[in-house]
Each structure stands twice: as structure tokens, then as C-alpha cells.
Amino acid sequence: MNALPLSRLHSVLLKGEFAVTAECGPPRGANEEVVKQKAQLLKGYVDAVNVTDNQTAIVRMSSIAASALLLQIGLEPVMQMVVRDRNRIALQSDLLGAYALGMRNILCLSGDHQAFGSQPDALNVFDIDSTHLIHTVKTMRDEGKDMSGYALDKPPRMFIGAAANPFADPFEYRVVRLAKKIDAGVDFIQTQCIYNMDRFKKWIHLAREEGLTEKAYILGGITPLKSSGMARYMKNKVAGMDVPDEIIKRMDNVEKKKAADEGIKICLETIEELKEINGVSGIHIMAIEWEEKVPEIVKNAGLKN
Amino acid sequence: MIVGEQKPVREIIDTIIRYKKLLILGCGTCVKTCFVGGEDEVAALASALRLALKQEDRKIEIEEQTVERQCENEFIQEAANAVARNEAVLSLACGAGVQALAKRFGDTPVLPGVNTTFIGIQQKPGLFTEECQGCGNCVLAVFGGICPITRCSKKLLNGPCGGSQKGRCEINPETECAWQLIIDRLTLLGQHKNLRAYIPPKNWQPSISGGPRKYIREDHII
């Protein structure tokens, strides 16, 4: 891991503090105020804010532009970049531009398939995969070269992140895939939402045994459930999501108007458990269209005062 | 083989409507195997068109013929007389066959009756699956004989995405996750090293990305 901080998020992790990141989905429109308002809610409660890149393959304001807006109001973005829509030429170019605009964290992803989005008739790209993107950003940073080997005038120096999903199959391979991403150059990992704590613990145990938690910071993914309907939807409809029946039952067993409170309670319990797990360096809160709950979660979890 | 699907009859009618004499030309190789372009399909389509056009009170003479392979001049030649007797040709071959006909019979309109879909196999009777994208730079040796470029929805070369569940692809539960298959097969073959290796970005130059392709065999040029 790099000894000099590449970003504020990196410096928090270097100090050994329990890091908190959250997510801000850009709007389906050019309204910069929406981005600023959403982000303003998070100010002071998180170390950095992920800005999604056309998530679920729906056209939204670009992650670079929305990240730049976050910088304007003093929040540090984690710019997400998917390989679905851009070939290697565009990805590298946007990476240089993003760094020039002040982005210091990147999250390298494959991206949701366009079949899930609003324009399934689009052509996808997938010229390179997410592991290649990690390797590219790392080579630019540490060797100062683009993918052609050309020496860049002022290479971008990004803190490099990637996703990991301990809940997808095949389970044993999930640690191998993590190792491959770390070998390719990942500095931090944000995981898929954790509801199945047993499985998460098994995964991080294997990662620890491989020495992987020493090589990259792992931030556990948290998504508060708003209702039992949402819990069921996550369980049945969202690919790669593991919501155990006990969680569904807990959400079912409370009055409808108290479901959101129960969701927050579950999420706080998860954070408490994560704090105790060796190898977990922080949390990543993905409060989907519920950003206003992030301050409450952070405060009640005893994080960031 | 090259797999195709017959175009909807309505779409075919719209493309042939201006002709009074039409040759439906089948192809007896790939598209015959996938039940789209052989003699039987030529006959069935001819009947369907005659019936549909009769109902619309339109007159058309349809001639039927099938050659062994529409992608080779030697076989195409057999259809020359029939082509000359008709105003247009409706080809039930793949896109290569349609274009080979268009090259050979420059002054006759050649229309496609088939949507060419992929290079694949008949996995079981009636089920055809895509296996190869003709990328021009085969990587099957590394992946245990299973192509992630063709069979992974995201063309991932370094492992399954977070949507792989119970061996199924996130975009369609009826589609197998190519990476689950690759992992299972490499494990079976004892090729664990390949599972852990970083596979670098692919060179797409030999693919269609590098422009229309040619293959030249000097030793066969006359």
C-alpha cells in the first residue's frame, strides 16, 4: 500500500481510522442543484462520496461531472467508472481529465449490463474488464505510462478502488478474484451490501488467511432497508444479493410505519459487527434514494462524532 | 455452424412486394442444419408466401431451388438459370450467402429471408447456442475450452462478475454463467494456475474491430 496519502480517504485509512463512505447517484437530468443538495446532506458525516456511473445502465449525469460538483462544495468524490460504455481510449482519456479536475479516488467496475437499464437496445463495449481498468490506473500512477506504454506528462495519481461481492457464486472463487484485483493494483475494496453476516465473515476469514486484508483496505457495504417489500425485492430481484430469511422476517414482524426504523436498526447492528471484524477498515453506506438517513446512521453508529 | 432464424413473413412480404417472379433460394449447409434454409424450409416459406399474397389478392410466381452452399461460386452457378428467369432472389442463406449471390448476379436484386445470428452448435435437438464470435485470436486454451468473450455477457477475462448466482448469468437465468463453467472445467483439468493468472486486455485487432477481415492463402491463389 502507498505510504503517502493519495486522497483524503486514503489518509483516513492510513491513520487507521474507521472510514465511512456513502453513495450519491447523479440525477436523470442536468440539474446540478440535485447533486449539490444530496451531497450537502452527507457533508461532515463521511470521508468520501461515491458517485455512480450510469448505475443500472440508466442514463444519468456523468460521474465525472457530478464528482466535479461535489468538489465544488468541499466533498471528496470516489468517482466510479464502468467499462460497459467506454473503450480503453475513452476510459484513459476520462481518467486523465478526472484527475485534472481534482478527482483522487476511483472505483473500477464492470458495470450493470445494459439489459437491466432503460435502453437495452444499446451496444455495450466491454473492451477491457474491471481488473484491466485497475491495472491501467495503477500503471498510469506508478509507472507514468498509458496502456500503449507512452510516458504521460503528469501521470494521474489515484487511490484505486474496486468492488467485491462475497455473496455471489462460486463462493471459493470470490477470494481468488479479490486476490487478482489486489495483484492488479487495488488499494481499497467496497463490498456488496452485507445482510448475510455469516457468509461475509467466512469470506473475510479466507481473505485474511491469504494476507489480502494486509494488502487492501476493505470497506463493508451497508444498505438500510426501508420496508419488507424492499427486503424481498433485494432478495429476489437483485442479482448477487443475499438477504437471509431472518432479515426478511424481522422486517415483516414490525408495523409498516416502523419498518424503516427496523431497517436502520439492522444496519446499525451490522456496522457494530463490522467494527469488530479484523480486516474491515470501514463501511460504505449505499442508502438508495435515502441519502438523508446517512447522518443518522453515522451518528448512531458512533462514527464521525 | 452458422445459425440463423427466418425473418417474419410480414417483413419478407414487404421486401418482395414489388416483384412478380421470385426465386427462393435455399442453402443446404449450415442453415439447413438449423432448420431455416434447406429444401423443406424453402418449400414451407414458398407456400406461406403464396397463401398470404393470395389473400391480399396479389399475384406472384415463386420458384424454389436449393443449392449445396450459397457461399461458394461453384454451387451458386447451379442456380444461374433460375436466377435469370426471375426478377429477384430471396435467399435463405446466411449473410455471406446473400452477399455471394449479390456478387455473382450483379443485376438481380438479392433479398435476405434469414437473420444470421451466430456461430454455434446444436446443444440438443432444437436448441442452438452461440459458442464463438470469430474474434480472430482464439483464447480457448487458457479458459478450459469455454469462451468468455462469447459466453460471458460482459466478456470478462478475469473472473465472474458479482451477478453470478447458482451457475446462472444475471442477465438471464436460462443462460449459464460462463465463468462458473470455466472454473468448474479448469478445476476438473487441474489447471488451477489459469484460475489465478491475470489475463491481460485482449488485442481486438484481429476481430471485426480491426476492420473487415481477409484471409489470404498464397499457396492456393491461381
Coordinates of C-alpha atoms in Angstrom, one line a residue:
Chain A
M1 CA 0.0 0.0 0.0
N2 CA 1.2 3.6 -0.7
A3 CA 2.7 5.3 2.3
L4 CA 1.9 8.9 1.2
P5 CA -1.8 9.7 1.1
L6 CA -3.2 9.9 -2.4
S7 CA -6.5 11.3 -1.2
R8 CA -8.4 12.3 2.0
L9 CA -10.0 8.9 2.1
H10 CA -6.6 7.3 1.8
S11 CA -5.2 9.4 4.7
V12 CA -8.1 8.4 6.9
L13 CA -7.3 4.8 6.2
L14 CA -3.6 5.3 6.7
K15 CA -4.3 6.7 10.1
G16 CA -6.2 3.5 11.0
E17 CA -9.5 5.4 11.4
F18 CA -12.7 3.5 10.6
A19 CA -13.6 5.1 7.3
V20 CA -17.1 6.0 6.1
T21 CA -18.1 6.4 2.5
A22 CA -21.5 6.9 1.2
E23 CA -23.1 7.0 -2.3
C24 CA -24.6 9.7 -4.3
G25 CA -26.4 8.8 -7.5
P26 CA -26.4 11.6 -10.1
P27 CA -29.8 12.7 -11.4
R28 CA -31.6 11.8 -14.7
G29 CA -31.1 15.3 -15.9
A30 CA -28.7 18.2 -16.0
N31 CA -29.8 19.6 -12.6
E32 CA -26.6 20.4 -10.7
E33 CA -28.6 21.5 -7.7
V34 CA -29.9 17.9 -7.1
V35 CA -26.3 16.7 -6.9
K36 CA -25.3 19.5 -4.5
Q37 CA -28.4 19.1 -2.3
K38 CA -27.9 15.3 -2.0
A39 CA -24.2 15.8 -1.3
Q40 CA -24.8 18.6 1.2
L41 CA -26.7 16.1 3.4
L42 CA -23.6 14.0 3.7
K43 CA -21.1 16.8 4.5
G44 CA -19.3 16.2 7.7
Y45 CA -20.5 12.7 8.1
V46 CA -18.5 10.8 5.5
D47 CA -14.9 10.7 4.4
A48 CA -15.7 10.4 0.7
V49 CA -18.8 10.1 -1.5
N50 CA -19.1 7.5 -4.3
V51 CA -20.5 9.0 -7.5
T52 CA -22.1 6.2 -9.5
D53 CA -21.5 5.9 -13.3
N54 CA -24.9 5.4 -15.0
Q55 CA -25.9 2.8 -12.5
T56 CA -28.3 0.1 -13.5
A57 CA -27.5 1.2 -17.1
I58 CA -29.8 4.2 -16.9
V59 CA -28.6 7.4 -18.4
R60 CA -27.7 9.9 -15.7
M61 CA -25.4 12.9 -15.3
S62 CA -21.8 11.6 -15.9
S63 CA -19.9 10.6 -12.8
I64 CA -17.0 12.9 -13.7
A65 CA -19.3 15.9 -13.9
A66 CA -21.2 15.0 -10.7
S67 CA -17.8 14.4 -9.0
A68 CA -16.6 17.8 -10.0
L69 CA -19.8 19.3 -8.5
L70 CA -19.0 17.5 -5.2
L71 CA -15.5 19.0 -5.2
Q72 CA -17.1 22.5 -5.6
I73 CA -18.9 22.1 -2.3
G74 CA -15.9 20.6 -0.5
L75 CA -16.7 16.9 -0.6
E76 CA -14.3 14.3 -1.8
P77 CA -15.7 12.1 -4.5
V78 CA -14.9 8.4 -5.3
M79 CA -15.5 8.5 -9.0
Q80 CA -17.0 5.3 -10.2
M81 CA -16.0 4.2 -13.7
V82 CA -17.6 1.2 -15.5
V83 CA -16.1 -0.5 -18.6
R84 CA -19.5 -1.1 -20.1
D85 CA -19.8 2.1 -22.1
R86 CA -16.3 3.2 -23.0
N87 CA -13.4 1.6 -24.7
R88 CA -9.9 1.8 -23.4
I89 CA -9.2 5.0 -25.3
A90 CA -12.2 6.8 -23.7
L91 CA -11.5 5.4 -20.2
Q92 CA -7.9 6.5 -20.2
S93 CA -8.8 9.9 -21.5
D94 CA -11.6 10.4 -18.9
L95 CA -9.2 9.3 -16.2
L96 CA -6.7 12.0 -17.2
G97 CA -9.5 14.5 -17.3
A98 CA -10.9 13.5 -14.0
Y99 CA -7.5 13.8 -12.3
A100 CA -7.0 17.2 -13.8
L101 CA -10.4 18.3 -12.4
G102 CA -9.3 17.1 -8.9
M103 CA -10.6 13.6 -8.5
R104 CA -8.3 11.5 -6.4
N105 CA -10.3 8.3 -5.8
I106 CA -11.6 5.9 -8.5
L107 CA -13.7 2.8 -8.2
C108 CA -13.2 0.5 -11.1
L109 CA -16.2 -1.6 -12.1
S110 CA -17.6 -3.8 -14.8
G111 CA -21.0 -2.1 -14.7
D112 CA -24.5 -3.4 -14.7
H113 CA -25.4 -5.0 -18.1
Q114 CA -27.5 -2.7 -20.3
A115 CA -30.2 -5.3 -20.4
F116 CA -31.3 -4.0 -16.9
G117 CA -31.5 -0.4 -18.0
S118 CA -33.8 1.9 -19.8
Q119 CA -32.0 1.5 -23.1
P120 CA -31.4 -2.3 -23.6
D121 CA -31.0 -1.7 -27.3
A122 CA -27.7 -0.1 -26.7
L123 CA -24.4 -1.6 -27.8
N124 CA -22.1 -2.5 -24.9
V125 CA -18.4 -2.1 -25.1
F126 CA -16.5 -4.3 -22.5
D127 CA -13.3 -3.7 -24.4
I128 CA -11.4 -4.3 -21.2
D129 CA -12.7 -5.7 -17.9
S130 CA -12.7 -4.1 -14.4
T131 CA -9.4 -5.9 -13.4
H132 CA -7.7 -4.4 -16.6
L133 CA -9.0 -1.0 -15.6
I134 CA -7.4 -1.4 -12.1
H135 CA -4.2 -2.4 -13.8
T136 CA -4.4 0.6 -16.2
V137 CA -4.9 3.1 -13.4
K138 CA -2.1 1.6 -11.4
T139 CA 0.3 1.6 -14.3
M140 CA -0.5 5.2 -15.1
R141 CA 0.1 6.1 -11.4
D142 CA 3.2 4.1 -10.6
E143 CA 4.9 3.9 -14.0
G144 CA 3.6 7.1 -15.5
K145 CA 2.5 5.3 -18.7
D146 CA -0.7 4.8 -20.5
M147 CA -1.8 1.4 -22.0
S148 CA 0.4 1.9 -25.1
G149 CA 3.5 2.5 -22.9
Y150 CA 3.6 6.2 -23.7
A151 CA 5.1 8.3 -20.8
L152 CA 2.4 10.7 -19.6
D153 CA 3.1 14.3 -18.9
K154 CA 2.0 14.4 -15.2
P155 CA 0.5 11.0 -14.6
P156 CA -2.7 10.8 -12.6
R157 CA -2.2 9.6 -9.1
M158 CA -5.4 7.9 -8.0
F159 CA -6.3 6.0 -4.9
I160 CA -7.7 2.8 -6.6
G161 CA -10.8 1.0 -5.5
A162 CA -12.8 -1.9 -6.7
A163 CA -15.9 -3.9 -5.8
A164 CA -16.1 -7.3 -4.3
N165 CA -19.2 -9.4 -3.8
P166 CA -18.8 -12.1 -1.2
F167 CA -22.3 -13.2 -1.8
A168 CA -22.0 -14.1 -5.5
D169 CA -21.0 -17.6 -6.7
P170 CA -18.9 -19.5 -6.8
F171 CA -18.0 -18.6 -3.2
E172 CA -14.5 -20.0 -3.1
Y173 CA -13.5 -18.1 -6.2
R174 CA -14.6 -14.8 -4.7
V175 CA -11.4 -14.7 -2.7
V176 CA -9.3 -15.6 -5.8
R177 CA -11.0 -12.8 -7.6
L178 CA -10.2 -10.4 -4.8
A179 CA -6.6 -11.5 -4.9
K180 CA -6.5 -10.9 -8.6
K181 CA -7.8 -7.4 -8.2
I182 CA -5.3 -6.7 -5.5
D183 CA -2.5 -8.0 -7.7
A184 CA -3.7 -5.8 -10.5
G185 CA -3.3 -2.8 -8.2
V186 CA -6.3 -2.2 -6.0
D187 CA -5.8 -0.1 -2.8
F188 CA -9.4 -0.4 -1.4
I189 CA -12.4 -2.5 -1.8
Q190 CA -16.1 -1.7 -1.2
T191 CA -18.2 -4.8 -0.8
Q192 CA -21.8 -5.6 -1.9
C193 CA -24.4 -4.9 0.8
I194 CA -24.0 -7.2 3.7
Y195 CA -27.1 -8.9 5.1
N196 CA -25.7 -12.4 5.5
M197 CA -23.1 -11.7 8.1
D198 CA -22.0 -15.4 8.4
R199 CA -21.1 -15.6 4.8
F200 CA -19.3 -12.2 5.0
K201 CA -17.3 -13.5 7.9
K202 CA -16.3 -16.6 6.1
W203 CA -15.2 -14.6 3.1
I204 CA -13.1 -12.2 5.1
H205 CA -11.6 -15.0 7.1
L206 CA -10.4 -16.6 3.8
A207 CA -9.1 -13.2 2.6
R208 CA -7.2 -12.7 5.9
E209 CA -5.7 -16.2 5.6
E210 CA -4.4 -15.2 2.1
G211 CA -3.0 -12.0 3.6
L212 CA -5.3 -9.9 1.4
T213 CA -6.6 -7.7 4.2
E214 CA -3.0 -6.5 4.7
K215 CA -2.8 -5.5 1.1
A216 CA -6.0 -3.6 0.6
Y217 CA -8.5 -1.8 2.8
I218 CA -11.9 -3.5 2.9
L219 CA -15.0 -1.3 3.4
G220 CA -18.1 -3.3 4.2
G221 CA -21.2 -2.4 2.1
I222 CA -24.3 -1.3 4.0
T223 CA -27.8 -0.6 2.6
P224 CA -30.5 0.3 5.1
L225 CA -33.8 -1.5 4.3
K226 CA -36.9 0.8 4.1
S227 CA -39.6 -1.8 4.1
S228 CA -40.2 -5.6 4.0
G229 CA -41.1 -5.1 0.3
M230 CA -37.6 -3.7 -0.3
A231 CA -36.0 -6.6 1.5
R232 CA -37.9 -9.1 -0.6
Y233 CA -37.1 -7.2 -3.8
M234 CA -33.4 -7.2 -2.9
K235 CA -33.5 -10.9 -2.1
N236 CA -35.4 -12.0 -5.2
K237 CA -34.7 -9.4 -7.9
V238 CA -31.3 -8.0 -7.4
A239 CA -28.5 -10.2 -8.9
G240 CA -25.8 -11.1 -6.5
M241 CA -27.7 -10.0 -3.4
D242 CA -28.0 -12.3 -0.3
V243 CA -30.8 -11.4 2.1
P244 CA -31.3 -14.2 4.6
D245 CA -34.8 -15.2 5.7
E246 CA -34.2 -13.9 9.3
I247 CA -33.8 -10.4 7.9
I248 CA -37.0 -10.7 5.9
K249 CA -38.8 -12.0 9.0
R250 CA -37.6 -9.1 11.1
M251 CA -38.8 -6.6 8.5
D252 CA -42.1 -8.5 8.3
N253 CA -42.7 -8.6 12.0
V254 CA -42.8 -4.9 12.6
E255 CA -45.6 -2.5 11.8
K256 CA -45.4 -0.9 8.4
K257 CA -44.7 2.5 9.7
K258 CA -41.9 1.2 11.9
A259 CA -40.3 -0.8 9.2
A260 CA -37.8 1.9 8.3
D261 CA -36.7 2.1 11.9
E262 CA -36.2 -1.6 11.9
G263 CA -34.1 -1.3 8.7
I264 CA -31.9 1.3 10.4
K265 CA -31.6 -0.9 13.5
I266 CA -30.4 -3.8 11.4
C267 CA -28.0 -1.6 9.6
L268 CA -26.5 -0.3 12.9
E269 CA -26.1 -3.8 14.2
T270 CA -24.3 -4.7 11.1
I271 CA -21.9 -1.8 11.5
E272 CA -21.3 -2.8 15.1
E273 CA -20.3 -6.3 14.0
L274 CA -18.1 -4.9 11.2
K275 CA -16.2 -2.7 13.6
E276 CA -15.1 -5.8 15.5
I277 CA -14.0 -7.8 12.4
N278 CA -10.3 -7.9 11.9
G279 CA -9.6 -6.8 8.4
V280 CA -12.5 -4.5 8.0
S281 CA -11.3 -0.9 7.6
G282 CA -14.6 0.9 7.3
I283 CA -18.0 1.0 5.8
H284 CA -19.6 2.1 2.6
I285 CA -23.2 3.2 3.0
M286 CA -25.4 2.8 -0.1
A287 CA -28.7 4.4 1.1
I288 CA -30.5 4.2 -2.2
E289 CA -32.6 7.3 -2.7
W290 CA -32.4 7.7 1.1
E291 CA -29.3 9.8 1.5
E292 CA -30.9 11.9 4.3
K293 CA -30.6 8.9 6.6
V294 CA -26.8 8.7 6.3
P295 CA -26.1 11.3 9.0
E296 CA -28.4 9.5 11.5
I297 CA -26.8 6.2 10.7
V298 CA -23.3 7.6 11.1
K299 CA -24.1 9.4 14.3
N300 CA -25.9 6.5 15.9
A301 CA -23.1 4.1 14.9
G302 CA -20.8 6.4 16.9
L303 CA -18.7 7.3 13.9
K304 CA -17.5 10.8 12.9
N305 CA -18.9 12.3 16.2
Chain B
M1 CA -22.1 -23.9 -37.9
I2 CA -23.7 -20.5 -38.8
V3 CA -27.0 -20.3 -37.1
G4 CA -29.9 -18.1 -38.4
E5 CA -33.6 -17.5 -37.9
Q6 CA -36.1 -16.9 -40.6
K7 CA -37.4 -13.4 -40.9
P8 CA -41.0 -12.8 -40.0
V9 CA -43.2 -13.5 -43.1
R10 CA -44.7 -10.0 -42.9
E11 CA -41.2 -8.4 -43.2
I12 CA -40.4 -10.7 -46.1
I13 CA -43.6 -9.8 -47.9
D14 CA -42.7 -6.1 -47.5
T15 CA -39.4 -6.6 -49.2
I16 CA -40.7 -8.8 -52.1
I17 CA -44.0 -7.0 -52.8
R18 CA -42.8 -5.2 -56.0
Y19 CA -41.7 -8.4 -57.7
K20 CA -44.0 -10.7 -59.8
K21 CA -41.5 -13.5 -60.3
L22 CA -39.4 -14.6 -57.3
L23 CA -36.8 -17.3 -56.8
I24 CA -36.5 -18.6 -53.2
L25 CA -33.0 -20.0 -53.0
G26 CA -32.1 -22.3 -50.1
C27 CA -28.7 -23.3 -48.8
G28 CA -28.0 -26.9 -48.0
T29 CA -25.3 -26.5 -45.4
C30 CA -25.4 -24.6 -42.1
V31 CA -28.8 -23.1 -42.3
K32 CA -30.3 -26.4 -43.4
T33 CA -28.9 -27.9 -40.2
C34 CA -30.6 -25.3 -38.1
F35 CA -33.9 -25.7 -40.0
V36 CA -34.0 -22.3 -41.7
G37 CA -32.7 -22.6 -45.2
G38 CA -32.9 -26.2 -46.5
E39 CA -35.3 -27.6 -49.2
D40 CA -38.1 -28.1 -46.6
E41 CA -37.9 -24.5 -45.3
V42 CA -37.8 -23.2 -48.9
A43 CA -41.0 -25.1 -49.7
A44 CA -42.7 -24.1 -46.5
L45 CA -41.9 -20.4 -46.9
A46 CA -43.0 -20.5 -50.6
S47 CA -46.4 -21.9 -49.6
A48 CA -46.8 -19.4 -46.8
L49 CA -46.0 -16.5 -49.1
R50 CA -48.3 -17.8 -51.9
L51 CA -51.1 -18.1 -49.4
A52 CA -50.5 -14.7 -47.8
L53 CA -50.2 -12.9 -51.1
K54 CA -53.3 -14.7 -52.5
Q55 CA -55.3 -13.4 -49.5
E56 CA -54.1 -9.9 -50.3
D57 CA -55.1 -10.5 -53.9
R58 CA -51.6 -10.1 -55.2
K59 CA -50.1 -12.3 -58.0
I60 CA -46.7 -13.8 -57.7
E61 CA -44.9 -16.7 -59.3
I62 CA -42.5 -18.3 -56.9
E63 CA -39.8 -20.7 -58.0
E64 CA -37.9 -22.9 -55.4
Q65 CA -34.4 -24.2 -55.5
T66 CA -31.7 -25.1 -53.0
V67 CA -28.0 -25.3 -53.7
E68 CA -25.4 -27.1 -51.6
R69 CA -23.7 -23.9 -50.4
Q70 CA -24.5 -20.3 -51.3
C71 CA -21.1 -19.1 -50.1
E72 CA -19.3 -20.9 -53.0
N73 CA -19.5 -19.9 -56.6
E74 CA -19.2 -23.4 -57.8
F75 CA -22.6 -24.2 -56.2
I76 CA -24.2 -20.8 -56.8
Q77 CA -23.6 -21.4 -60.5
E78 CA -26.3 -24.2 -60.4
A79 CA -28.9 -21.5 -59.7
A80 CA -27.9 -19.2 -62.6
N81 CA -30.7 -20.3 -64.9
A82 CA -33.3 -19.9 -62.3
V83 CA -32.0 -16.5 -61.3
A84 CA -32.2 -15.4 -64.9
R85 CA -35.9 -16.5 -65.1
N86 CA -36.9 -14.4 -62.1
E87 CA -37.0 -10.7 -61.1
A88 CA -35.4 -11.1 -57.7
V89 CA -33.9 -13.8 -55.4
L90 CA -35.0 -14.3 -51.8
S91 CA -32.0 -16.0 -50.2
L92 CA -32.5 -18.3 -47.2
A93 CA -28.7 -18.4 -46.6
C94 CA -26.6 -16.6 -44.0
G95 CA -25.4 -13.1 -44.7
A96 CA -22.3 -14.5 -46.5
G97 CA -24.6 -16.5 -48.9
V98 CA -26.7 -13.4 -49.6
Q99 CA -23.7 -11.3 -50.5
A100 CA -22.0 -14.1 -52.5
L101 CA -25.2 -14.2 -54.6
A102 CA -25.3 -10.4 -55.0
K103 CA -21.7 -10.5 -56.2
R104 CA -22.3 -13.3 -58.7
F105 CA -25.6 -11.9 -60.0
G106 CA -24.9 -8.2 -60.1
D107 CA -28.0 -7.1 -61.9
T108 CA -30.5 -9.1 -59.9
P109 CA -31.9 -7.9 -56.5
V110 CA -31.0 -10.4 -53.8
L111 CA -33.0 -10.1 -50.6
P112 CA -32.3 -11.8 -47.2
G113 CA -35.0 -14.1 -45.8
V114 CA -32.9 -15.0 -42.8
N115 CA -31.4 -13.1 -39.9
T116 CA -28.0 -14.5 -39.4
T117 CA -27.5 -14.8 -35.7
F118 CA -24.3 -16.6 -34.6
I119 CA -21.6 -19.3 -34.9
G120 CA -22.8 -22.0 -32.7
I121 CA -23.7 -25.6 -32.1
Q122 CA -26.9 -27.6 -31.7
Q123 CA -26.6 -28.4 -28.0
K124 CA -29.6 -30.7 -28.0
P125 CA -32.3 -31.2 -30.7
G126 CA -33.8 -27.8 -31.4
L127 CA -31.5 -25.8 -29.1
F128 CA -28.8 -23.8 -30.8
T129 CA -26.3 -21.9 -28.7
E130 CA -23.6 -19.4 -29.5
E131 CA -20.1 -20.6 -28.9
C132 CA -17.7 -18.4 -31.0
Q133 CA -17.5 -14.7 -32.0
G134 CA -14.8 -15.2 -34.6
C135 CA -12.5 -12.8 -32.7
G136 CA -9.5 -13.9 -34.7
N137 CA -7.3 -14.7 -31.8
C138 CA -8.5 -17.8 -30.0
V139 CA -8.1 -17.9 -26.2
L140 CA -9.8 -21.2 -25.5
A141 CA -6.6 -22.9 -24.3
V142 CA -6.5 -20.6 -21.3
F143 CA -10.2 -21.0 -20.3
G144 CA -10.6 -24.7 -20.4
G145 CA -12.3 -24.7 -23.8
I146 CA -15.1 -22.3 -22.8
C147 CA -15.1 -18.9 -24.4
P148 CA -15.7 -16.0 -22.0
I149 CA -15.7 -13.5 -24.9
T150 CA -18.7 -15.2 -26.4
R151 CA -20.4 -16.7 -23.4
C152 CA -19.9 -14.2 -20.6
S153 CA -22.4 -11.3 -21.1
K154 CA -19.6 -8.8 -20.1
K155 CA -16.7 -10.5 -21.9
L156 CA -14.9 -10.7 -18.6
L157 CA -11.4 -12.3 -18.8
N158 CA -10.5 -12.3 -15.2
G159 CA -13.3 -14.0 -13.4
P160 CA -17.1 -13.8 -12.8
C161 CA -18.9 -10.6 -12.1
G162 CA -20.9 -10.1 -8.9
G163 CA -24.1 -11.3 -10.6
S164 CA -23.1 -14.9 -11.0
Q165 CA -25.6 -17.0 -8.9
K166 CA -26.0 -20.7 -8.7
G167 CA -24.2 -21.1 -12.1
R168 CA -26.6 -18.7 -13.8
C169 CA -25.9 -15.4 -15.6
E170 CA -27.5 -12.3 -14.0
I171 CA -29.0 -11.1 -17.3
N172 CA -31.0 -14.3 -18.0
P173 CA -31.5 -17.2 -15.5
E174 CA -31.7 -19.5 -18.5
T175 CA -28.1 -18.6 -19.5
E176 CA -25.3 -20.4 -17.9
C177 CA -22.6 -18.3 -16.2
A178 CA -19.6 -18.9 -18.5
W179 CA -17.3 -18.3 -15.6
Q180 CA -18.9 -20.9 -13.4
L181 CA -18.3 -23.3 -16.3
I182 CA -14.7 -22.1 -16.8
I183 CA -13.9 -22.5 -13.1
D184 CA -15.5 -26.0 -12.9
R185 CA -13.7 -27.1 -16.0
L186 CA -10.3 -25.7 -15.1
T187 CA -10.7 -27.3 -11.7
L188 CA -11.5 -30.6 -13.3
L189 CA -8.5 -30.4 -15.6
G190 CA -6.3 -29.4 -12.6
Q191 CA -5.3 -26.1 -14.3
H192 CA -5.6 -24.1 -11.1
K193 CA -2.8 -21.7 -12.3
N194 CA -5.1 -20.4 -15.1
L195 CA -7.7 -19.5 -12.5
R196 CA -5.4 -17.3 -10.6
A197 CA -3.5 -15.8 -13.6
Y198 CA -4.0 -12.2 -14.7
I199 CA -5.2 -12.3 -18.2
P200 CA -4.2 -9.1 -20.0
P201 CA -6.5 -7.0 -22.1
K202 CA -7.4 -8.6 -25.4
N203 CA -5.9 -7.4 -28.7
W204 CA -9.1 -6.8 -30.8
Q205 CA -7.2 -6.0 -34.0
P206 CA -7.8 -9.5 -35.5
S207 CA -11.5 -9.1 -34.7
I208 CA -14.1 -7.1 -36.7
S209 CA -12.9 -4.1 -34.7
G210 CA -9.8 -4.0 -36.9
G211 CA -12.0 -3.6 -40.0
P212 CA -13.4 -6.1 -42.5
R213 CA -11.2 -9.2 -42.5
K214 CA -9.4 -11.2 -45.2
Y215 CA -7.6 -14.4 -45.2
I216 CA -5.1 -15.0 -47.9
R217 CA -3.6 -18.4 -48.8
E218 CA -0.8 -17.6 -51.3
D219 CA -0.4 -21.3 -52.0
H220 CA -4.0 -21.6 -53.2
I221 CA -4.0 -18.5 -55.4
I222 CA -4.2 -19.4 -59.1

